[in-house]
Amino acid sequence: MRTDTGQIFRIEDYRPSDYLIPETRLTFRLDPEATVVIAELVIERRPGVAPSTPLVLEGDGLVLRRVEIDGKPAGKQSFEVEPNRLTLLRPPAAKRFRIVIETLVDPSANTTLMGLYRSSGIYCTQCEAEGFRRITYFLDRPDVLSVYTVRIEADAASEPLLLSNGNPGETGPLPGGRHFAVWHDPHPKPSYLFALVAGDLGVVDDSFVTASGRKVALGVYVEHGKEDRALYAMDSLIRSMRWDEEAFGCEYDLDVFNIVAVSDFNMGAMENKGLNIFNDKYVLADAETATDGDYANIEAIVAHEYFHNWTGNRITCRDWFQLCLKEGLTVYRDHEFSADQRSRPVKRISEVRTLRAHQFPEDQGPLAHPVRPRRYREINNFYTATVYEKGAEVVRMIRTILGPAIFRQGMDLYFERHDGQAVTIEDFLAAFQDISGRDLTQFALWYHQAGTPNLSVSTTYDATAQTFTLEIEQSVPPTPSESRKRLMHIPLAFGLVGADGVDMRWTTVDGATVEDGVIHVRKRRHAVRFSGMATRPVVSLNRGFSAPVTLSVERPRDDLVFLARHDGDGFSRWQAFNTLATDALIGAFRSSLGGKPSGFPSEIATLAVAFAADGALEPAYRALALTLPGEADIAREIGANIDPDIIHGTRAELARTIAEANAATFGELYEALSTDEGFTPDAAGAGRRALRNTLLDYLSLLPGGAALAARHFSRATNMTDMAAALGVLTQRHPGNDRTQSALAAFERRFSDNPLVMDKWFQIQASVPGPGTVEAVEALTRHPAYSTLNPNRVRSLVGTFSSANQTAFHRPDGAGYRFFAATVLDVDGRNPQLAARLATALRSWRSLEAVRRDHARTALLSISSTEGLSTDLRDIVERTLA
Ligand SMILES: [Zn+2]
């Protein structure tokens, strides 16, 4: 583990490396405890750098065996070695020279899952962001691009499969039952994209012919016996390769493309050139063991990692401050892919829900940072919703501002200009500025300034003049280390809906700020006046969620009811109903706090049934409309003095009100959807299941509800229905005997499948109520649980702390104490995982006073512990600051 030096890295301190490494030859002599790594590096001094300049290579916990310079052993006086650094004090005077470095690493002891490690007997690597320095001393920074040749030597019986980046070369036997394979990657790449896999795995093979006729051999490698569960990943890969050619003109550039699934992995997956390594959760699926959500994630993540081949690998980041250059852009691309494969409005609503659930709290709390951060202490902590999800929204806004055709031309120019380079956000924006002639200076603040902008809007209608006026005011709340904010350029898509539900035609008096259905908000205050309005329109704002802002509009509630029925924009129609439900829940929360619980406006239940029964809408859309705002969403909207128990009670009460008002219709719809059409993982099948399972959740609140859910569980023919029924039972009827026997049946059936057992842990970690603290604690001693496996830890402790509002925030602080002890325990083995878990307390200041004190005590108990990793210390100290 890296020791915390307290060092802060700042973007303004960037300077190019004195030395480059145009060629890297690596030899791995694999051994479980003592792997020898020989790195032969061609080093080149950059022009203008003095010949006497020392060469400083980064390392992390390495054992050095020897150093050679230009073919001769390096004398003791010529270098200095530490576990974290190797310095050649007086490198050769020649512009180019060669060095050989031999290091020793222990893959079995590596529980951080960074660098070279073993997972279920498979050797694998994870090098992003700074894991390569755990393999050998190197210039481990993304702007040092090198051509790699890799030779792997291993035991032929236990590691028949030897993979690395690029194209396969020579293979052959070695003495002692060993063998070797050579791989060569002709595309220069940064060290974070290096990968190696060795082991004994099964494979699903296929091939793809690119637009220009290159035949690519495709492989998805999984544990023997699981090949059938890798077919959907392969299918997703082939669709991704075709889509990227059609949508962005991006063609694959090697003879092979391999995906390997491993069970111990810190992230979702990693885009190593030609050899993607995946968390097996995002590869393995069949109807019996994977939900529709799992299928959608596999499709999206396979696409995401594949798309990195151009946005990330061919064009990479100059430094880690530019992480959003590859991530935000690639998330945008995978969103577009999924929207094309599935339903665009449904996909958009899901994206926005994710953004609000994960990015908005980040932006509104102590961990807020710009999409392009300016400083970091531990880069691992910046793989955040802000960099990924808000980063994707920023790219989407560029497309909204420029229009699809110019956006595509800008992307083409970016690829053409920077292929093979390590670049910055400024380079990315310049391509769009140059192609469009537009000034994106103010827009660039989206990358540089943290915080979610707010737009307050009021409207006036003048019947005599037939004008309709929008007054828009923007503000950006202060965030840590940024108290004063500059004004943003916010593209706000809109429509003016007439009484017949059809968008009215309009002309603006102030035309400069409105084009193609988008208001360009750039100033603090804006008035946009529309003329020729014979009747008062209802304004639909931020259509398609064109900008990641919060919006407060002064208007009669009837306008929202109208939009929930008639808005022609699918996203905004969903949003109108969601806003009505959120407002009703906040109103009920406030009156409960005041001791006078109130009911809910009757139109909520009326609209719910209208959505449910509207056959013109896709089932998946209807399911989303019927899903009430989550407890964390409601808490975020309330903002301060949060009592999670009251929120939970209020939300359950609204669900019951809707169910009781619509019992007959919901029951009929549920039955009508119950005809088994056989499982297909496509969007249409998934949508029908989503609607039916949402209806089940409502029906379970009525008399006989537990029996209905238990029947749904026992008759389920796929994991989607089974997990949904178990979720309904545990959420709505936690103490019921039927719930306990369903949990036991599920465990019996799937005890040998770790990924399905993750769902079992997750479902139990989500059970509302105070007793879940002890239940989760007891589950950490379950034989299927392992603190070494990130998926297990996330499914139990991660779910408990980030998705169970009532149990985690138990008023006596027991949830926080369990949580703090677990985070500290995990930190000793896997700092990245510990730091990720610790972010669950980022919104602690918005809790009511008693819980707030307990949360603070728990955070202090972590921060006062000796020997914390840099990762965890950074998160906890920023959370407390
Ligand atoms: Zn990525």
Short mmCIF file of N, CA, C and O and ligand atoms in Angstrom, two decimals, residues 128 269 271 304-305 308 326-327 330-331 388, ligand 1:
data_model
loop_
_atom_site.label_atom_id
_atom_site.label_comp_id
_atom_site.label_asym_id
_atom_site.label_seq_id
_atom_site.Cartn_x
_atom_site.Cartn_y
_atom_site.Cartn_z
N GLU A 128 -4.96 1.10 -14.33
CA GLU A 128 -5.49 2.45 -14.18
C GLU A 128 -5.88 2.66 -12.72
O GLU A 128 -6.53 1.78 -12.15
N ALA A 269 -15.20 -2.54 -15.17
CA ALA A 269 -14.41 -3.16 -16.21
C ALA A 269 -13.30 -2.19 -16.62
O ALA A 269 -13.33 -1.03 -16.22
N GLU A 271 -10.61 -0.91 -19.92
CA GLU A 271 -10.53 -0.88 -21.39
C GLU A 271 -9.14 -1.14 -21.94
O GLU A 271 -8.82 -0.68 -23.04
N HIS A 304 -19.25 0.44 -23.52
CA HIS A 304 -18.41 1.52 -22.96
C HIS A 304 -16.93 1.19 -23.11
O HIS A 304 -16.15 2.00 -23.61
N GLU A 305 -16.54 0.00 -22.67
CA GLU A 305 -15.11 -0.34 -22.71
C GLU A 305 -14.64 -0.44 -24.16
O GLU A 305 -13.54 -0.01 -24.48
N HIS A 308 -14.00 2.95 -25.68
CA HIS A 308 -12.75 3.57 -25.24
C HIS A 308 -11.61 3.36 -26.24
O HIS A 308 -10.63 4.09 -26.22
N LYS A 326 -11.80 11.21 -21.37
CA LYS A 326 -12.13 9.87 -21.86
C LYS A 326 -13.42 9.34 -21.24
O LYS A 326 -14.20 8.68 -21.90
N GLU A 327 -13.68 9.64 -19.95
CA GLU A 327 -14.83 9.02 -19.30
C GLU A 327 -16.16 9.69 -19.64
O GLU A 327 -17.12 9.04 -20.03
N THR A 330 -16.99 8.94 -23.20
CA THR A 330 -17.32 7.54 -23.48
C THR A 330 -18.66 7.15 -22.83
O THR A 330 -19.42 6.37 -23.40
N VAL A 331 -18.97 7.71 -21.68
CA VAL A 331 -20.30 7.47 -21.09
C VAL A 331 -21.37 8.05 -22.02
O VAL A 331 -22.39 7.41 -22.29
N TYR A 388 -17.85 11.08 -14.55
CA TYR A 388 -18.48 10.17 -15.52
C TYR A 388 -19.82 10.72 -16.00
O TYR A 388 -20.02 10.94 -17.19
ZN ZN B 1 -14.56 4.21 -18.87
#
